[in-house]
Amino acid sequence: MYENLSKFTTRTAVALTLGLAALPALAQSGSMSDSMSDGAESKPMMDMSGGMDMSDIPRVPPVFGYSEGADIHFIHTEVSDPEIAQVLTDMMGSPFPVVASLADIPADLLARVYVFENGLQPDGPRGPLGFQPDIFDRPAGTDDYTPLRRIMLVNWSDGAEARILRSAEAVKMAETNDEISIKDSGIVVNIPFLTWPDGSR
């Protein structure tokens, strides 16, 4: 279990992966257009704002990542670790909620987010440490989707040919081939998807 982030680099890695240094993606708009069983389109039943002016309500910036080989966008809402929450509060200038009980969720109920601490530095969107964007397993749109994720820190091994990975399967294959090492941070974070392979909010 993660304890107090004894190494500054690990603290920075995990803090930044919560969306502070990742390049923001363009916000997605629109409503879900999945068809209902009778063939009619699903539409909002009401305006949940009640006619209120929402222009001053804070917006959480989306972050770019990969899942199942596709581009996705996500946000962060709560984290299990108070030290990381304080780091985020200081960096964001606003309180970041701590839900310590997230860390008590059984591992088999959690999905994973893979954060790279080294490797290639692409010209486009990058992950929180300046390397490739984060990778997610169990995306929205799958039967076992969950927004609750354990942060896994990834490092390319010396002599390995670093490259951009875009799926959890590719991460597992690279680990099997001893090309990367994966460290469990012990931190659980709530990361709802905004867009996912073949779908969006």
PDB file of C-alpha atoms in Angstrom:
ATOM      1  CA  MET A   1       0.000   0.000   0.000  1.00  0.00           C
ATOM      2  CA  TYR A   2       1.175   3.481  -0.847  1.00  0.00           C
ATOM      3  CA  GLU A   3       2.545   5.299   2.205  1.00  0.00           C
ATOM      4  CA  ASN A   4       3.296   9.030   2.358  1.00  0.00           C
ATOM      5  CA  LEU A   5       4.995   9.222  -1.074  1.00  0.00           C
ATOM      6  CA  SER A   6       8.496   8.896   0.328  1.00  0.00           C
ATOM      7  CA  LYS A   7      10.143   9.869  -2.941  1.00  0.00           C
ATOM      8  CA  PHE A   8       9.544  13.358  -4.315  1.00  0.00           C
ATOM      9  CA  THR A   9       9.579  12.100  -7.892  1.00  0.00           C
ATOM     10  CA  THR A  10       6.867   9.575  -7.120  1.00  0.00           C
ATOM     11  CA  ARG A  11       4.786  12.244  -5.407  1.00  0.00           C
ATOM     12  CA  THR A  12       5.179  14.521  -8.397  1.00  0.00           C
ATOM     13  CA  ALA A  13       4.372  11.730 -10.820  1.00  0.00           C
ATOM     14  CA  VAL A  14       1.147  10.807  -9.104  1.00  0.00           C
ATOM     15  CA  ALA A  15       0.114  14.387  -8.438  1.00  0.00           C
ATOM     16  CA  LEU A  16       0.613  15.427 -12.000  1.00  0.00           C
ATOM     17  CA  THR A  17      -1.215  12.442 -13.359  1.00  0.00           C
ATOM     18  CA  LEU A  18      -4.327  13.780 -11.707  1.00  0.00           C
ATOM     19  CA  GLY A  19      -4.627  16.186 -14.581  1.00  0.00           C
ATOM     20  CA  LEU A  20      -2.385  19.128 -13.709  1.00  0.00           C
ATOM     21  CA  ALA A  21       0.409  18.772 -16.239  1.00  0.00           C
ATOM     22  CA  ALA A  22      -1.370  16.695 -18.827  1.00  0.00           C
ATOM     23  CA  LEU A  23      -2.283  18.723 -21.883  1.00  0.00           C
ATOM     24  CA  PRO A  24      -5.995  19.566 -21.712  1.00  0.00           C
ATOM     25  CA  ALA A  25      -8.093  18.238 -24.546  1.00  0.00           C
ATOM     26  CA  LEU A  26     -10.894  20.165 -26.169  1.00  0.00           C
ATOM     27  CA  ALA A  27     -14.100  19.838 -24.183  1.00  0.00           C
ATOM     28  CA  GLN A  28     -16.652  17.532 -25.704  1.00  0.00           C
ATOM     29  CA  SER A  29     -20.229  18.712 -26.069  1.00  0.00           C
ATOM     30  CA  GLY A  30     -23.543  17.178 -27.028  1.00  0.00           C
ATOM     31  CA  SER A  31     -25.786  14.505 -25.601  1.00  0.00           C
ATOM     32  CA  MET A  32     -25.798  10.755 -25.873  1.00  0.00           C
ATOM     33  CA  SER A  33     -27.531   9.572 -29.045  1.00  0.00           C
ATOM     34  CA  ASP A  34     -27.755   5.859 -28.424  1.00  0.00           C
ATOM     35  CA  SER A  35     -30.979   4.366 -29.725  1.00  0.00           C
ATOM     36  CA  MET A  36     -33.612   3.033 -27.375  1.00  0.00           C
ATOM     37  CA  SER A  37     -35.133  -0.382 -27.820  1.00  0.00           C
ATOM     38  CA  ASP A  38     -38.102   1.019 -29.776  1.00  0.00           C
ATOM     39  CA  GLY A  39     -35.801   2.813 -32.212  1.00  0.00           C
ATOM     40  CA  ALA A  40     -36.339   6.312 -30.788  1.00  0.00           C
ATOM     41  CA  GLU A  41     -33.348   8.429 -29.851  1.00  0.00           C
ATOM     42  CA  SER A  42     -32.603   8.985 -26.186  1.00  0.00           C
ATOM     43  CA  LYS A  43     -33.133  12.644 -25.260  1.00  0.00           C
ATOM     44  CA  PRO A  44     -32.802  14.587 -21.995  1.00  0.00           C
ATOM     45  CA  MET A  45     -36.116  14.652 -20.132  1.00  0.00           C
ATOM     46  CA  MET A  46     -35.543  18.138 -18.721  1.00  0.00           C
ATOM     47  CA  ASP A  47     -33.068  20.965 -18.344  1.00  0.00           C
ATOM     48  CA  MET A  48     -31.449  20.081 -15.024  1.00  0.00           C
ATOM     49  CA  SER A  49     -30.101  23.633 -14.599  1.00  0.00           C
ATOM     50  CA  GLY A  50     -33.654  24.847 -13.989  1.00  0.00           C
ATOM     51  CA  GLY A  51     -32.963  27.920 -16.093  1.00  0.00           C
ATOM     52  CA  MET A  52     -30.149  29.077 -13.802  1.00  0.00           C
ATOM     53  CA  ASP A  53     -27.151  30.949 -15.204  1.00  0.00           C
ATOM     54  CA  MET A  54     -24.382  28.323 -15.303  1.00  0.00           C
ATOM     55  CA  SER A  55     -21.684  30.562 -16.812  1.00  0.00           C
ATOM     56  CA  ASP A  56     -19.865  31.063 -13.493  1.00  0.00           C
ATOM     57  CA  ILE A  57     -19.887  27.397 -12.476  1.00  0.00           C
ATOM     58  CA  PRO A  58     -16.334  25.963 -12.456  1.00  0.00           C
ATOM     59  CA  ARG A  59     -15.520  23.564 -15.276  1.00  0.00           C
ATOM     60  CA  VAL A  60     -13.155  20.630 -14.843  1.00  0.00           C
ATOM     61  CA  PRO A  61     -10.768  20.515 -17.834  1.00  0.00           C
ATOM     62  CA  PRO A  62     -10.688  17.198 -19.703  1.00  0.00           C
ATOM     63  CA  VAL A  63      -7.418  15.296 -20.078  1.00  0.00           C
ATOM     64  CA  PHE A  64      -6.257  13.176 -23.042  1.00  0.00           C
ATOM     65  CA  GLY A  65      -5.369   9.485 -22.840  1.00  0.00           C
ATOM     66  CA  TYR A  66      -5.568   6.104 -24.582  1.00  0.00           C
ATOM     67  CA  SER A  67      -7.769   3.038 -24.145  1.00  0.00           C
ATOM     68  CA  GLU A  68      -8.016  -0.036 -26.372  1.00  0.00           C
ATOM     69  CA  GLY A  69      -5.953   1.736 -29.021  1.00  0.00           C
ATOM     70  CA  ALA A  70      -8.274   4.755 -29.229  1.00  0.00           C
ATOM     71  CA  ASP A  71      -8.085   8.366 -28.032  1.00  0.00           C
ATOM     72  CA  ILE A  72     -10.167   9.089 -24.931  1.00  0.00           C
ATOM     73  CA  HIS A  73     -10.826  12.062 -22.625  1.00  0.00           C
ATOM     74  CA  PHE A  74     -11.421  12.009 -18.885  1.00  0.00           C
ATOM     75  CA  ILE A  75     -11.601  14.072 -15.694  1.00  0.00           C
ATOM     76  CA  HIS A  76     -10.548  13.487 -12.074  1.00  0.00           C
ATOM     77  CA  THR A  77     -12.937  14.040  -9.163  1.00  0.00           C
ATOM     78  CA  GLU A  78     -11.646  12.525  -5.874  1.00  0.00           C
ATOM     79  CA  VAL A  79      -8.521  10.767  -4.610  1.00  0.00           C
ATOM     80  CA  SER A  80      -7.817   8.461  -1.663  1.00  0.00           C
ATOM     81  CA  ASP A  81      -4.578  10.054  -0.457  1.00  0.00           C
ATOM     82  CA  PRO A  82      -4.612  13.299   1.613  1.00  0.00           C
ATOM     83  CA  GLU A  83      -1.012  14.223   0.782  1.00  0.00           C
ATOM     84  CA  ILE A  84      -1.717  14.041  -2.934  1.00  0.00           C
ATOM     85  CA  ALA A  85      -4.942  15.977  -2.369  1.00  0.00           C
ATOM     86  CA  GLN A  86      -2.959  18.751  -0.646  1.00  0.00           C
ATOM     87  CA  VAL A  87      -0.431  18.841  -3.480  1.00  0.00           C
ATOM     88  CA  LEU A  88      -3.307  19.139  -5.933  1.00  0.00           C
ATOM     89  CA  THR A  89      -4.996  21.823  -3.849  1.00  0.00           C
ATOM     90  CA  ASP A  90      -1.797  23.883  -3.782  1.00  0.00           C
ATOM     91  CA  MET A  91      -1.226  23.487  -7.500  1.00  0.00           C
ATOM     92  CA  MET A  92      -4.844  24.053  -8.558  1.00  0.00           C
ATOM     93  CA  GLY A  93      -5.661  26.828  -6.126  1.00  0.00           C
ATOM     94  CA  SER A  94      -8.866  25.123  -5.007  1.00  0.00           C
ATOM     95  CA  PRO A  95      -9.698  22.248  -2.642  1.00  0.00           C
ATOM     96  CA  PHE A  96      -9.388  18.722  -4.003  1.00  0.00           C
ATOM     97  CA  PRO A  97     -11.696  16.243  -2.232  1.00  0.00           C
ATOM     98  CA  VAL A  98     -10.197  13.359  -0.264  1.00  0.00           C
ATOM     99  CA  VAL A  99     -12.164  10.130   0.020  1.00  0.00           C
ATOM    100  CA  ALA A 100      -9.894   7.915   2.095  1.00  0.00           C
ATOM    101  CA  SER A 101     -12.293   4.982   1.850  1.00  0.00           C
ATOM    102  CA  LEU A 102     -11.473   4.679  -1.858  1.00  0.00           C
ATOM    103  CA  ALA A 103      -8.265   2.945  -0.771  1.00  0.00           C
ATOM    104  CA  ASP A 104     -10.343   0.254   0.974  1.00  0.00           C
ATOM    105  CA  ILE A 105     -12.039  -0.873  -2.218  1.00  0.00           C
ATOM    106  CA  PRO A 106     -10.961  -4.450  -3.084  1.00  0.00           C
ATOM    107  CA  ALA A 107      -8.405  -4.551  -5.873  1.00  0.00           C
ATOM    108  CA  ASP A 108     -10.587  -6.759  -8.064  1.00  0.00           C
ATOM    109  CA  LEU A 109     -13.197  -3.989  -8.188  1.00  0.00           C
ATOM    110  CA  LEU A 110     -10.714  -1.388  -9.440  1.00  0.00           C
ATOM    111  CA  ALA A 111      -9.589  -0.643 -12.963  1.00  0.00           C
ATOM    112  CA  ARG A 112      -6.089   0.677 -13.700  1.00  0.00           C
ATOM    113  CA  VAL A 113      -4.522   3.785 -15.151  1.00  0.00           C
ATOM    114  CA  TYR A 114      -0.935   3.458 -16.398  1.00  0.00           C
ATOM    115  CA  VAL A 115       1.245   6.565 -15.996  1.00  0.00           C
ATOM    116  CA  PHE A 116       4.647   6.723 -17.722  1.00  0.00           C
ATOM    117  CA  GLU A 117       7.680   8.064 -15.852  1.00  0.00           C
ATOM    118  CA  ASN A 118      10.019   7.814 -18.866  1.00  0.00           C
ATOM    119  CA  GLY A 119       9.990   6.917 -22.556  1.00  0.00           C
ATOM    120  CA  LEU A 120       9.147   8.901 -25.678  1.00  0.00           C
ATOM    121  CA  GLN A 121       8.094  12.547 -25.646  1.00  0.00           C
ATOM    122  CA  PRO A 122       5.596  12.913 -28.505  1.00  0.00           C
ATOM    123  CA  ASP A 123       4.975  16.193 -30.310  1.00  0.00           C
ATOM    124  CA  GLY A 124       1.248  16.020 -29.547  1.00  0.00           C
ATOM    125  CA  PRO A 125      -0.495  15.469 -26.194  1.00  0.00           C
ATOM    126  CA  ARG A 126       1.719  14.100 -23.442  1.00  0.00           C
ATOM    127  CA  GLY A 127       1.198  12.494 -20.101  1.00  0.00           C
ATOM    128  CA  PRO A 128       1.703  14.311 -16.791  1.00  0.00           C
ATOM    129  CA  LEU A 129       5.483  13.832 -16.706  1.00  0.00           C
ATOM    130  CA  GLY A 130       6.109  14.913 -20.283  1.00  0.00           C
ATOM    131  CA  PHE A 131       6.049  11.415 -21.723  1.00  0.00           C
ATOM    132  CA  GLN A 132       3.292   9.509 -23.472  1.00  0.00           C
ATOM    133  CA  PRO A 133      -0.367   9.961 -22.417  1.00  0.00           C
ATOM    134  CA  ASP A 134      -1.872   7.708 -19.756  1.00  0.00           C
ATOM    135  CA  ILE A 135      -3.390   4.354 -20.701  1.00  0.00           C
ATOM    136  CA  PHE A 136      -6.642   2.932 -19.290  1.00  0.00           C
ATOM    137  CA  ASP A 137      -8.065  -0.563 -19.148  1.00  0.00           C
ATOM    138  CA  ARG A 138     -11.794  -1.340 -18.788  1.00  0.00           C
ATOM    139  CA  PRO A 139     -13.093   1.769 -20.602  1.00  0.00           C
ATOM    140  CA  ALA A 140     -16.623   3.119 -20.570  1.00  0.00           C
ATOM    141  CA  GLY A 141     -18.814   1.186 -22.969  1.00  0.00           C
ATOM    142  CA  THR A 142     -17.589  -2.189 -21.677  1.00  0.00           C
ATOM    143  CA  ASP A 143     -19.450  -4.408 -19.220  1.00  0.00           C
ATOM    144  CA  ASP A 144     -16.746  -4.117 -16.547  1.00  0.00           C
ATOM    145  CA  TYR A 145     -16.203  -0.340 -16.774  1.00  0.00           C
ATOM    146  CA  THR A 146     -15.546   1.494 -13.545  1.00  0.00           C
ATOM    147  CA  PRO A 147     -14.232   5.032 -13.027  1.00  0.00           C
ATOM    148  CA  LEU A 148     -12.405   3.931  -9.864  1.00  0.00           C
ATOM    149  CA  ARG A 149      -8.760   3.315 -10.739  1.00  0.00           C
ATOM    150  CA  ARG A 150      -5.496   2.401  -9.099  1.00  0.00           C
ATOM    151  CA  ILE A 151      -2.540   4.459 -10.341  1.00  0.00           C
ATOM    152  CA  MET A 152       0.199   2.256 -11.821  1.00  0.00           C
ATOM    153  CA  LEU A 153       3.593   3.878 -12.536  1.00  0.00           C
ATOM    154  CA  VAL A 154       5.378   2.594 -15.656  1.00  0.00           C
ATOM    155  CA  ASN A 155       9.109   2.742 -16.473  1.00  0.00           C
ATOM    156  CA  TRP A 156      10.861   1.591 -19.638  1.00  0.00           C
ATOM    157  CA  SER A 157      13.791  -0.722 -18.894  1.00  0.00           C
ATOM    158  CA  ASP A 158      17.356   0.144 -19.888  1.00  0.00           C
ATOM    159  CA  GLY A 159      17.998  -1.084 -23.409  1.00  0.00           C
ATOM    160  CA  ALA A 160      14.304  -1.426 -24.267  1.00  0.00           C
ATOM    161  CA  GLU A 161      13.011   0.263 -27.420  1.00  0.00           C
ATOM    162  CA  ALA A 162      10.617   2.835 -25.990  1.00  0.00           C
ATOM    163  CA  ARG A 163       7.553   3.484 -28.119  1.00  0.00           C
ATOM    164  CA  ILE A 164       4.026   4.844 -27.787  1.00  0.00           C
ATOM    165  CA  LEU A 165       1.647   2.277 -26.305  1.00  0.00           C
ATOM    166  CA  ARG A 166      -2.094   2.758 -26.710  1.00  0.00           C
ATOM    167  CA  SER A 167      -3.759  -0.114 -24.855  1.00  0.00           C
ATOM    168  CA  ALA A 168      -3.568  -2.037 -21.602  1.00  0.00           C
ATOM    169  CA  GLU A 169      -2.897  -5.164 -23.659  1.00  0.00           C
ATOM    170  CA  ALA A 170       0.200  -3.542 -25.162  1.00  0.00           C
ATOM    171  CA  VAL A 171       1.346  -2.567 -21.668  1.00  0.00           C
ATOM    172  CA  LYS A 172       0.957  -6.141 -20.422  1.00  0.00           C
ATOM    173  CA  MET A 173       2.852  -7.494 -23.426  1.00  0.00           C
ATOM    174  CA  ALA A 174       5.717  -5.059 -22.854  1.00  0.00           C
ATOM    175  CA  GLU A 175       5.857  -6.115 -19.198  1.00  0.00           C
ATOM    176  CA  THR A 176       5.878  -9.808 -20.175  1.00  0.00           C
ATOM    177  CA  ASN A 177       8.813  -9.094 -22.484  1.00  0.00           C
ATOM    178  CA  ASP A 178      10.703  -7.325 -19.653  1.00  0.00           C
ATOM    179  CA  GLU A 179      10.609  -4.049 -21.593  1.00  0.00           C
ATOM    180  CA  ILE A 180       8.891  -2.130 -18.797  1.00  0.00           C
ATOM    181  CA  SER A 181       8.417  -2.328 -15.048  1.00  0.00           C
ATOM    182  CA  ILE A 182       5.152  -1.403 -13.345  1.00  0.00           C
ATOM    183  CA  LYS A 183       4.870  -0.108  -9.777  1.00  0.00           C
ATOM    184  CA  ASP A 184       1.595   0.070  -7.855  1.00  0.00           C
ATOM    185  CA  SER A 185       1.300   3.507  -6.214  1.00  0.00           C
ATOM    186  CA  GLY A 186      -1.450   2.287  -3.882  1.00  0.00           C
ATOM    187  CA  ILE A 187      -3.502   5.383  -4.692  1.00  0.00           C
ATOM    188  CA  VAL A 188      -7.099   5.158  -5.888  1.00  0.00           C
ATOM    189  CA  VAL A 189      -8.630   7.975  -7.912  1.00  0.00           C
ATOM    190  CA  ASN A 190     -12.069   8.512  -9.394  1.00  0.00           C
ATOM    191  CA  ILE A 191     -11.645   9.119 -13.162  1.00  0.00           C
ATOM    192  CA  PRO A 192     -14.910   9.296 -15.109  1.00  0.00           C
ATOM    193  CA  PHE A 193     -14.619   9.078 -18.899  1.00  0.00           C
ATOM    194  CA  LEU A 194     -15.977  11.855 -21.118  1.00  0.00           C
ATOM    195  CA  THR A 195     -15.200  10.107 -24.400  1.00  0.00           C
ATOM    196  CA  TRP A 196     -14.250   6.504 -25.068  1.00  0.00           C
ATOM    197  CA  PRO A 197     -13.878   4.103 -28.011  1.00  0.00           C
ATOM    198  CA  ASP A 198     -17.075   4.513 -30.074  1.00  0.00           C
ATOM    199  CA  GLY A 199     -18.860   6.639 -27.485  1.00  0.00           C
ATOM    200  CA  SER A 200     -19.096   9.863 -25.480  1.00  0.00           C
ATOM    201  CA  ARG A 201     -21.141  11.601 -22.782  1.00  0.00           C
TER     202      ARG A 201
END
